[in-house]
Coordinates of C-alpha atoms and ligand atoms in Angstrom, one line a residue:
M1 CA 0.1 -0.2 0.2
H2 CA 2.0 2.6 -0.9
N3 CA -0.7 5.4 -1.8
S4 CA -0.7 7.9 0.7
W5 CA -3.0 8.7 3.7
R6 CA -4.1 11.6 1.7
D7 CA -5.5 10.0 -1.0
I8 CA -7.7 8.1 1.2
N9 CA -11.9 9.6 1.1
T10 CA -13.7 7.4 3.7
L11 CA -12.3 5.4 6.3
Y12 CA -14.8 2.6 8.3
H13 CA -14.6 1.7 12.1
I14 CA -15.6 -1.7 13.0
Y15 CA -16.0 -2.9 16.3
P16 CA -14.7 -6.2 15.8
R17 CA -17.1 -7.6 18.5
S18 CA -20.2 -6.9 16.8
F19 CA -19.3 -7.3 12.9
Q20 CA -19.7 -10.7 11.5
D21 CA -19.2 -13.9 13.7
T22 CA -17.7 -17.3 12.0
N23 CA -17.1 -19.8 14.5
D24 CA -20.6 -19.6 16.2
D25 CA -19.8 -18.2 19.7
G26 CA -22.1 -15.2 19.0
I27 CA -18.8 -12.6 18.9
G28 CA -17.9 -10.8 15.8
D29 CA -14.3 -11.6 15.3
L30 CA -11.0 -11.5 12.6
P31 CA -12.0 -13.6 9.9
G32 CA -15.7 -12.4 9.9
I33 CA -14.1 -9.0 8.8
T34 CA -12.3 -10.7 5.8
S35 CA -15.6 -12.0 4.6
R36 CA -17.1 -8.8 4.7
L37 CA -14.8 -6.9 3.0
D38 CA -16.5 -7.3 -0.4
Y39 CA -19.0 -5.4 1.5
L40 CA -16.7 -2.9 2.3
S41 CA -14.9 -2.1 -0.8
L42 CA -17.9 -2.7 -3.8
V43 CA -21.0 -2.2 -1.8
L44 CA -20.2 1.1 0.2
G45 CA -16.7 2.0 -1.7
V46 CA -15.0 3.1 1.9
D47 CA -11.3 3.1 1.0
A48 CA -9.6 2.2 4.7
M49 CA -11.0 1.0 7.9
W50 CA -10.1 1.2 11.9
L51 CA -10.4 -1.7 13.9
S52 CA -11.6 -1.2 17.4
P53 CA -8.9 -3.1 19.5
F54 CA -8.7 -7.4 19.0
F55 CA -5.8 -7.4 21.0
T56 CA -5.5 -10.0 24.3
S57 CA -7.8 -8.9 27.0
P58 CA -9.5 -9.9 29.7
M59 CA -12.6 -7.4 28.2
R60 CA -13.5 -5.6 31.3
D61 CA -13.5 -2.8 28.6
F62 CA -13.6 -4.8 25.7
G63 CA -10.4 -5.0 24.6
Y64 CA -9.6 -1.4 25.6
D65 CA -7.6 -3.1 28.8
V66 CA -4.9 -4.6 26.5
A67 CA -2.8 -7.9 28.5
N68 CA -0.6 -8.3 25.7
Y69 CA 0.1 -5.8 23.0
R70 CA 1.3 -8.3 20.0
Q71 CA -1.4 -11.3 20.1
V72 CA -5.2 -11.3 19.1
D73 CA -7.0 -12.6 21.5
S74 CA -9.0 -15.7 21.3
D75 CA -12.4 -14.5 21.0
Y76 CA -11.3 -12.3 17.5
G77 CA -8.9 -15.3 16.1
T78 CA -5.1 -15.7 15.5
L79 CA -2.4 -13.1 14.3
D80 CA -2.6 -15.1 11.2
D81 CA -5.9 -14.5 10.6
F82 CA -4.9 -10.6 11.1
K83 CA -2.4 -11.1 8.4
K84 CA -4.9 -12.8 5.8
L85 CA -7.6 -9.9 7.1
L86 CA -4.6 -7.3 6.1
D87 CA -3.4 -9.2 2.8
E88 CA -7.1 -9.4 1.9
A89 CA -7.4 -5.7 2.8
H90 CA -4.2 -4.2 0.7
R91 CA -5.1 -6.4 -2.1
R92 CA -8.4 -4.3 -2.6
H93 CA -6.5 -1.3 -2.2
M94 CA -7.9 -1.0 1.5
K95 CA -6.2 0.7 4.4
V96 CA -5.7 -0.9 7.6
M97 CA -5.7 1.2 11.1
I98 CA -5.9 -0.4 14.0
D99 CA -6.3 1.0 17.9
F100 CA -3.6 1.5 19.9
V101 CA -4.0 2.0 23.7
P102 CA -1.0 4.3 25.2
C103 CA -2.4 5.5 28.2
H104 CA -2.8 2.0 30.5
T105 CA -2.7 -1.7 30.2
S106 CA -5.2 -4.4 31.7
D107 CA -4.3 -5.5 35.2
Q108 CA -3.2 -8.8 33.7
H109 CA -0.7 -7.4 31.6
A110 CA 2.9 -9.2 32.5
W111 CA 4.2 -5.8 33.1
F112 CA 1.5 -5.0 35.7
K113 CA 1.8 -8.3 37.4
E114 CA 5.8 -7.6 37.8
S115 CA 4.6 -4.2 39.0
R116 CA 2.6 -5.1 41.2
S117 CA 4.4 -7.9 42.9
S118 CA 7.3 -5.8 44.9
R119 CA 8.1 -2.3 45.5
D120 CA 12.0 -2.4 44.2
N121 CA 10.6 -4.8 40.3
P122 CA 12.1 -2.9 37.5
K123 CA 9.1 -3.1 36.3
R124 CA 7.8 -1.0 39.4
D125 CA 7.4 2.4 37.4
Y126 CA 5.7 1.6 34.1
Y127 CA 2.4 2.9 36.3
T128 CA 2.6 5.0 39.0
W129 CA 2.4 3.8 42.3
R130 CA 2.1 6.0 46.0
D131 CA 2.1 5.7 49.7
P132 CA -1.5 6.4 51.3
G133 CA -2.2 9.8 51.8
P134 CA -1.7 11.8 55.2
D135 CA -5.7 10.5 56.5
G136 CA -4.5 7.3 55.0
G137 CA -6.7 7.5 51.7
A138 CA -6.2 7.9 48.3
P139 CA -2.9 9.8 47.4
N140 CA -4.5 13.1 45.8
N141 CA -8.1 13.5 44.9
W142 CA -8.2 12.4 40.7
L143 CA -11.1 11.0 39.7
S144 CA -11.1 8.1 37.2
Q145 CA -13.6 8.6 34.0
S146 CA -15.5 5.2 35.2
G147 CA -16.3 6.5 38.4
G148 CA -14.7 7.5 42.3
T149 CA -11.5 7.9 43.1
S150 CA -8.5 6.9 40.4
W151 CA -6.6 5.4 42.7
T152 CA -7.0 1.7 44.2
F153 CA -4.9 0.1 47.1
D154 CA -3.1 -2.9 47.1
E155 CA -2.4 -4.8 49.9
T156 CA 1.1 -6.6 48.7
T157 CA 3.0 -3.5 48.8
G158 CA 1.1 -1.4 50.4
Q159 CA 0.9 1.1 47.8
Y160 CA -1.9 2.8 45.8
Y161 CA -1.6 2.7 42.1
L162 CA -3.4 5.1 39.6
H163 CA -6.2 4.6 37.3
S164 CA -7.8 7.1 35.0
F165 CA -10.3 4.5 34.0
L166 CA -11.6 1.3 35.9
S167 CA -9.3 -0.2 38.5
A168 CA -8.7 -3.1 35.7
Q169 CA -6.9 -0.7 33.7
P170 CA -3.8 0.7 35.5
D171 CA -2.1 3.7 33.6
L172 CA 0.9 3.5 32.4
N173 CA 3.6 5.8 33.4
W174 CA 5.0 7.4 30.6
D175 CA 7.8 9.5 32.5
N176 CA 9.6 6.2 32.4
P177 CA 11.9 5.9 29.5
S178 CA 11.8 2.3 29.0
L179 CA 8.1 2.5 29.1
R180 CA 8.2 4.8 26.5
K181 CA 11.0 2.7 24.4
E182 CA 8.1 -0.1 24.9
M183 CA 5.5 1.3 23.6
T184 CA 7.4 3.0 20.5
D185 CA 8.9 -0.8 19.7
T186 CA 5.1 -2.1 19.5
V187 CA 4.2 0.5 17.5
R188 CA 7.4 -0.3 15.0
W189 CA 6.2 -3.6 15.6
W190 CA 2.8 -2.7 13.8
F191 CA 3.9 -1.0 11.5
E192 CA 6.4 -3.8 10.4
Q193 CA 3.8 -6.5 9.5
G194 CA 2.1 -4.3 7.5
V195 CA -0.4 -2.3 9.6
D196 CA -1.0 1.4 7.9
G197 CA -2.1 3.4 10.5
M198 CA -3.3 3.7 14.4
R199 CA -6.4 5.3 16.1
V200 CA -4.6 6.4 19.5
D201 CA -6.8 5.8 22.5
A202 CA -7.3 8.5 25.2
I203 CA -4.6 10.7 24.9
W204 CA -5.1 13.1 27.6
G205 CA -3.5 11.3 30.3
I206 CA -0.4 10.8 28.4
S207 CA 1.4 13.4 31.3
K208 CA 0.3 13.9 33.8
D209 CA 1.9 16.8 36.8
P210 CA 4.8 15.1 37.9
N211 CA 3.9 16.5 41.8
L212 CA 0.6 14.5 41.1
A213 CA -1.0 17.8 42.7
D214 CA -4.5 17.7 43.1
D215 CA -7.1 18.8 40.2
P216 CA -8.8 22.0 41.3
Q217 CA -12.4 22.8 42.2
N218 CA -14.6 23.5 38.8
P219 CA -16.3 26.7 40.5
E220 CA -19.4 26.0 37.5
F221 CA -20.2 22.7 38.6
H222 CA -23.6 22.5 41.3
G223 CA -23.8 18.5 40.8
E224 CA -24.7 16.9 43.8
H225 CA -22.5 14.3 44.3
P226 CA -19.1 14.8 45.5
S227 CA -17.4 12.3 43.5
E228 CA -19.0 13.5 40.0
Y229 CA -15.9 14.3 37.6
G230 CA -17.1 17.4 36.5
H231 CA -16.7 18.9 40.4
F232 CA -12.9 19.4 39.3
I233 CA -11.0 20.9 36.4
H234 CA -8.7 18.5 35.0
N235 CA -5.7 20.1 34.6
K236 CA -3.2 18.5 36.4
C237 CA -4.2 14.5 35.9
K238 CA -4.3 15.1 32.4
Y239 CA -2.5 17.5 30.0
G240 CA 1.2 17.5 31.6
P241 CA 4.1 19.3 31.2
N242 CA 5.2 16.6 28.1
F243 CA 1.7 16.1 26.6
T244 CA 3.0 17.1 22.9
N245 CA 6.4 16.0 23.6
Y246 CA 5.4 12.0 24.1
L247 CA 2.7 12.1 21.6
K248 CA 5.8 13.3 19.5
E249 CA 7.3 10.4 20.6
L250 CA 5.0 8.1 19.5
S251 CA 4.4 9.7 16.2
D252 CA 7.8 9.9 15.0
V253 CA 7.8 5.9 14.9
C254 CA 5.4 6.8 11.6
H255 CA 8.5 8.5 9.9
E256 CA 10.7 5.3 9.7
F257 CA 7.9 4.0 7.6
E258 CA 6.0 5.2 4.3
N259 CA 2.7 6.3 4.5
R260 CA 1.7 5.6 8.1
Q261 CA -1.2 8.1 9.9
M262 CA -1.6 8.3 13.7
I263 CA -5.2 9.5 14.6
F264 CA -5.6 10.8 18.4
E265 CA -8.6 10.4 19.8
F266 CA -8.8 14.0 21.7
Y267 CA -12.1 15.8 23.3
P268 CA -11.0 19.2 23.7
D269 CA -12.0 20.1 27.3
D270 CA -13.8 23.8 27.7
K271 CA -12.5 24.0 31.7
I272 CA -9.0 24.0 30.3
G273 CA -9.7 26.5 27.2
D274 CA -10.5 27.4 23.7
F275 CA -11.3 24.3 22.1
Y276 CA -10.0 25.2 18.8
D277 CA -6.9 26.2 20.5
Q278 CA -6.8 22.7 21.8
Y279 CA -7.1 21.1 18.9
H280 CA -4.2 23.3 17.3
Q281 CA -2.0 22.9 19.9
V282 CA -2.1 18.6 19.1
A283 CA -1.3 19.3 15.5
A284 CA 1.1 21.8 15.7
E285 CA 3.3 21.0 18.4
V286 CA 3.3 17.1 17.2
N287 CA 3.7 16.1 13.8
P288 CA 1.2 17.5 11.8
D289 CA 2.7 15.4 8.5
V290 CA 1.2 11.8 9.7
A291 CA -0.9 12.7 13.0
S292 CA -3.7 14.4 13.6
T293 CA -6.9 14.3 15.7
F294 CA -10.7 13.6 15.1
F295 CA -13.2 16.4 15.5
M296 CA -15.5 15.9 17.7
E297 CA -17.9 19.0 17.1
L298 CA -19.8 16.7 14.8
I299 CA -20.9 14.9 17.7
R300 CA -21.0 17.4 20.4
S301 CA -22.1 20.8 18.9
P302 CA -25.6 21.6 19.1
W303 CA -27.9 22.1 16.2
H304 CA -26.9 25.1 14.9
A305 CA -26.2 26.1 11.6
D306 CA -23.2 29.2 12.7
M307 CA -22.3 27.4 15.8
L308 CA -21.2 24.1 13.9
G309 CA -20.4 26.5 10.9
N310 CA -17.6 28.4 13.1
G311 CA -16.6 25.2 14.4
L312 CA -15.7 23.8 10.9
D313 CA -13.9 26.9 10.0
R314 CA -12.0 27.1 12.5
Y315 CA -10.9 23.1 12.7
I316 CA -10.4 23.4 8.5
N317 CA -8.7 26.4 8.5
Y318 CA -6.9 27.2 11.6
A319 CA -6.6 24.1 14.1
A320 CA -6.1 21.2 11.9
K321 CA -4.5 23.8 9.0
D322 CA -1.5 21.2 8.0
A323 CA -2.8 17.7 10.0
L324 CA -5.4 15.6 8.1
P325 CA -8.9 16.8 9.0
V326 CA -10.5 13.6 10.3
F327 CA -14.6 13.9 10.6
C328 CA -16.8 11.5 12.2
L329 CA -20.7 11.0 13.1
G330 CA -20.2 8.9 15.9
N331 CA -18.3 6.0 17.4
H332 CA -18.2 3.0 19.5
D333 CA -18.5 5.7 22.7
Q334 CA -21.8 7.3 21.9
P335 CA -24.9 7.0 21.4
R336 CA -25.8 6.0 17.2
I337 CA -26.5 9.5 15.5
V338 CA -30.1 8.2 14.3
S339 CA -31.3 7.7 18.1
R340 CA -29.4 11.3 19.0
I341 CA -30.9 13.3 16.1
G342 CA -33.2 11.2 14.3
E343 CA -33.2 10.2 10.7
S344 CA -33.6 13.1 8.6
K345 CA -30.6 15.6 10.8
A346 CA -28.7 12.2 10.0
R347 CA -29.0 12.0 6.4
A348 CA -28.3 15.7 6.4
M349 CA -24.9 15.4 8.6
A350 CA -24.3 12.5 6.5
L351 CA -24.0 14.8 3.5
L352 CA -22.0 17.1 5.7
N353 CA -19.5 14.4 6.8
L354 CA -18.8 13.0 3.2
T355 CA -18.4 16.7 1.7
L356 CA -16.1 17.8 4.3
P357 CA -12.4 17.6 3.3
G358 CA -9.4 15.4 4.6
L359 CA -11.0 11.9 5.9
S360 CA -14.2 11.1 6.4
V361 CA -15.0 8.3 8.9
I362 CA -18.0 6.0 9.2
Y363 CA -19.5 3.9 12.4
Y364 CA -20.3 0.7 11.4
G365 CA -24.1 0.2 11.0
D366 CA -24.6 4.3 10.4
E367 CA -24.8 3.8 6.8
I368 CA -27.7 1.9 7.1
G369 CA -29.4 3.9 9.5
M370 CA -28.9 1.3 12.4
E371 CA -30.4 2.8 16.2
N372 CA -29.6 2.4 19.7
G373 CA -30.4 -1.3 20.5
E374 CA -32.8 -2.2 23.0
L375 CA -31.7 -3.8 26.0
T376 CA -33.0 -4.8 29.6
P377 CA -30.7 -4.4 32.6
S378 CA -29.6 -8.1 32.5
Q379 CA -28.5 -8.0 29.0
V380 CA -26.2 -5.2 29.1
R381 CA -22.0 -6.3 29.4
D382 CA -20.6 -3.2 29.5
T383 CA -19.3 -2.4 33.1
F384 CA -17.6 1.1 32.5
S385 CA -19.2 3.6 34.2
P386 CA -21.3 3.6 37.5
L387 CA -24.0 5.6 35.5
N388 CA -24.0 2.5 33.0
T389 CA -28.0 1.9 33.1
S390 CA -29.8 0.1 30.0
D391 CA -30.6 3.3 28.8
T392 CA -26.7 4.9 28.8
T393 CA -24.7 2.0 28.4
R394 CA -22.3 2.2 25.8
D395 CA -23.6 -1.4 24.5
L396 CA -26.6 0.6 22.8
E397 CA -24.4 1.4 19.7
R398 CA -22.3 -1.8 19.9
T399 CA -25.0 -3.9 19.0
P400 CA -24.7 -6.3 16.0
M401 CA -24.4 -5.5 12.8
Q402 CA -27.9 -5.8 11.0
W403 CA -26.7 -7.9 7.4
D404 CA -30.7 -8.8 6.3
H405 CA -33.8 -9.7 8.0
S406 CA -33.2 -13.1 8.7
A407 CA -33.7 -13.8 12.9
R408 CA -29.9 -13.3 13.5
T409 CA -29.5 -11.0 10.4
S410 CA -26.8 -12.8 9.6
F411 CA -24.4 -11.8 12.0
S412 CA -23.8 -15.4 13.7
Q413 CA -25.8 -18.4 13.9
V414 CA -26.1 -18.4 17.7
T415 CA -27.5 -15.7 20.0
P416 CA -25.3 -13.1 19.7
W417 CA -23.5 -11.0 22.9
L418 CA -25.8 -8.5 22.6
P419 CA -29.4 -8.4 21.4
I420 CA -29.9 -7.7 17.7
H421 CA -32.2 -4.5 17.3
K422 CA -35.7 -5.7 16.6
N423 CA -35.8 -3.2 13.8
H424 CA -33.4 -5.1 11.8
R425 CA -36.3 -6.8 9.7
T426 CA -36.4 -3.2 7.7
I427 CA -33.3 -1.5 8.6
N428 CA -30.8 -3.7 7.6
A429 CA -27.9 -3.7 4.4
M430 CA -29.9 -6.4 2.2
T431 CA -33.2 -4.7 2.1
E432 CA -31.4 -1.4 1.8
L433 CA -29.0 -2.0 -1.2
S434 CA -32.4 -2.7 -3.6
D435 CA -34.2 0.9 -1.9
S436 CA -32.4 3.8 -3.6
S437 CA -34.0 5.8 -1.1
S438 CA -32.6 4.0 2.1
M439 CA -30.0 5.4 4.6
L440 CA -27.4 2.9 2.3
S441 CA -28.1 4.2 -0.7
L442 CA -27.7 7.6 0.1
Y443 CA -24.2 7.0 1.6
R444 CA -23.4 4.6 -1.4
R445 CA -24.2 7.9 -3.7
L446 CA -22.1 10.0 -1.3
V447 CA -19.2 8.0 -1.2
R448 CA -19.1 7.7 -5.1
L449 CA -19.2 11.1 -5.7
R450 CA -16.2 11.4 -2.9
K451 CA -14.3 10.0 -5.2
Q452 CA -15.1 11.1 -8.4
Y453 CA -15.1 14.8 -6.9
P454 CA -10.9 15.4 -4.9
V455 CA -12.3 19.0 -4.9
L456 CA -13.9 17.2 -1.8
R457 CA -11.0 15.4 -0.1
I458 CA -8.3 18.4 -1.0
G459 CA -10.3 21.5 -2.3
S460 CA -10.1 24.6 0.0
F461 CA -12.8 25.1 2.6
T462 CA -14.7 28.7 2.3
R463 CA -17.6 29.4 4.1
L464 CA -20.5 31.5 3.0
F465 CA -24.0 33.7 3.4
V466 CA -26.9 32.3 1.0
G467 CA -29.2 34.1 2.5
S468 CA -30.8 32.4 5.6
G469 CA -29.0 32.2 8.7
Y470 CA -30.8 28.6 9.1
V471 CA -28.6 27.4 6.7
L472 CA -24.9 26.0 6.7
A473 CA -23.3 26.7 3.6
F474 CA -19.7 26.1 2.4
K475 CA -17.4 26.4 -1.0
R476 CA -14.8 23.7 -1.9
E477 CA -12.8 24.8 -5.0
L478 CA -9.9 23.1 -6.4
D479 CA -7.9 24.4 -9.6
D480 CA -11.1 25.5 -11.7
Q481 CA -14.0 22.8 -9.6
R482 CA -16.0 24.9 -7.3
V483 CA -19.3 22.7 -5.2
Y484 CA -21.4 24.3 -3.1
V485 CA -22.7 22.2 -0.1
V486 CA -25.7 23.9 1.8
V487 CA -27.6 22.5 5.2
N488 CA -31.0 23.5 6.1
F489 CA -30.8 23.6 9.9
A490 CA -34.5 24.8 10.1
D491 CA -37.6 22.4 9.7
Q492 CA -38.7 24.9 7.1
P493 CA -38.2 25.6 3.8
Q494 CA -35.6 28.2 2.8
D495 CA -34.6 30.1 -0.3
I496 CA -31.0 30.3 -1.2
Q497 CA -29.0 32.6 -3.6
L498 CA -25.8 30.3 -4.5
P499 CA -23.1 32.7 -5.6
E500 CA -23.5 31.3 -9.5
I501 CA -25.5 29.2 -11.4
C502 CA -24.9 25.6 -10.4
S503 CA -26.2 21.9 -11.0
Y504 CA -27.2 19.8 -8.0
L505 CA -25.4 16.7 -7.6
V506 CA -27.3 15.3 -4.4
S507 CA -29.9 15.8 -2.0
S508 CA -30.0 13.9 1.8
Q509 CA -33.7 13.1 1.4
T510 CA -35.7 10.5 0.7
A511 CA -37.5 11.4 -2.1
P512 CA -35.3 12.7 -4.8
R513 CA -35.5 15.9 -6.2
E514 CA -36.3 16.7 -9.3
R515 CA -33.8 17.1 -12.0
E516 CA -33.7 21.3 -11.7
S517 CA -32.5 22.5 -14.8
R518 CA -29.3 24.8 -14.0
E519 CA -29.9 27.4 -11.1
A520 CA -28.5 29.7 -8.3
K521 CA -31.5 30.1 -6.6
P522 CA -33.2 26.9 -4.9
T523 CA -35.1 26.9 -2.4
L524 CA -33.7 23.6 0.4
R525 CA -36.7 21.9 1.9
P526 CA -37.2 21.5 5.4
L527 CA -33.6 19.8 7.2
E528 CA -32.0 19.1 3.5
A529 CA -28.6 19.0 2.6
A530 CA -27.5 19.3 -0.9
L531 CA -24.3 19.6 -3.1
Y532 CA -24.4 21.8 -6.0
I533 CA -21.6 21.6 -8.4
A534 CA -20.7 24.9 -10.6
Ligands
LIG601 C1 -11.7 5.5 24.9 C2 -12.4 4.7 24.1 O1 -12.9 5.0 22.8 C3 -13.6 4.1 25.0 O2 -14.1 2.7 24.4 C4 -12.4 3.2 26.4 O3 -13.2 2.9 27.1 C5 -11.6 4.5 27.2 N1 -10.9 5.0 26.2 C6 -10.7 3.7 27.8 O4 -9.5 2.9 26.9
LIG602 CA1 -17.0 -15.4 16.7

């Protein structure tokens, strides 16, 4: 695979556990992904994929608790299965990005077993250990993102260890140079296997305050429970002095190879500072040629044309200016977009996502309009958060891919690890393939247009006012090609004025628009997004 990541249009994000089971254990696996490559490359037309973790893991956080960075978990197959997947993907000219979890391991990782065995073990300092605080409790006030304190007391050596997530996910200590070398060696090893890139998990905690000072109180927080995460401003347990230095060291490994890319998982925090300055810091101070961040605001922004338009402009033309812009509408940690905002808006956002510069990411199942799963309390598998109920669990966005209308939707021959959504009889890839107004047909059109018109991937991005404050509009331009994207945020029609006479290429809406002749003053239907070409 020698083409650059800047030539890639779309990245499909797979949650391996839920994509395709091939050995009848109800759990998706790597051979399952291989068996669906034709769907990805021929039916949908994407040119890269990102796989959530498939490494050896006790699955307390379904693979984000890694026990061995260089082995495939038996739930998902073998290293040979992965190599076969990689070869088959490359044969179809698709790139493969894997998930790298640099800031914590599983407590079952050999390093942690050694580290906890004695205070003078050589691996002791791979993690953060501290004596109890003056009151005999936790060494400081840091909180875990999975709830409660981020310190767990370990009887064997009488000290506490640090974990920004579950106690089964002890934090690695990046201030230790041998640990940093282990991690960069691991990245190098996967690149040597032919992997094209890495999505890098939860980067904010890679560097911490060296004195482990308390996080300051958040004066704006009025929650009731004292251990709620928002109680503090997290500028000591995260974003330490070596934040971008360590990310640079990690992504420097890309430079030893050709065409390797890292995408950091990074949610800027409005308590720390301006969102776009934070995106910019990571892009500018790391390695913009090989590393960038996801733009998370298509998920988090309020439904507001101007706010989102400003955000896009600042990210594209300032924060990620020299880096690869990366856009997504969801992931395995966020409720499904159709459940969040409804189908019409999700269609408009699909058009927006696929007409922005750089890389557009599609979370598996969003291309067919999958909705949040429906679970009973006993069906919940994710134990990540204390706030985990059958209505809030991340399992909702992780239910099995809906391939067809059969009882198990061809995901598996047995009862799957999470229940299949009962709407799979109508919302499934096979049924939608033969329906020109389906979500899948919209996605196929958009993916195809993105390939056909490189202006969408690499053209400039300029915001426009087209006569209505409810319409987010921008021009994309490359050489003598100009296209216009307009998104109507109102549930009323909007008359708009394009800067020149255009032809219409695609609309987000179900009913195909009447084939208009070339025009400059179209009317957008409620919540409609459309793409025009000059
Ligand atoms: C972010 C991942 O996306 C999420 O699924 C995981 O639980 C945490 N990081 C901890 O690794
Ligand atoms: Ca399986």
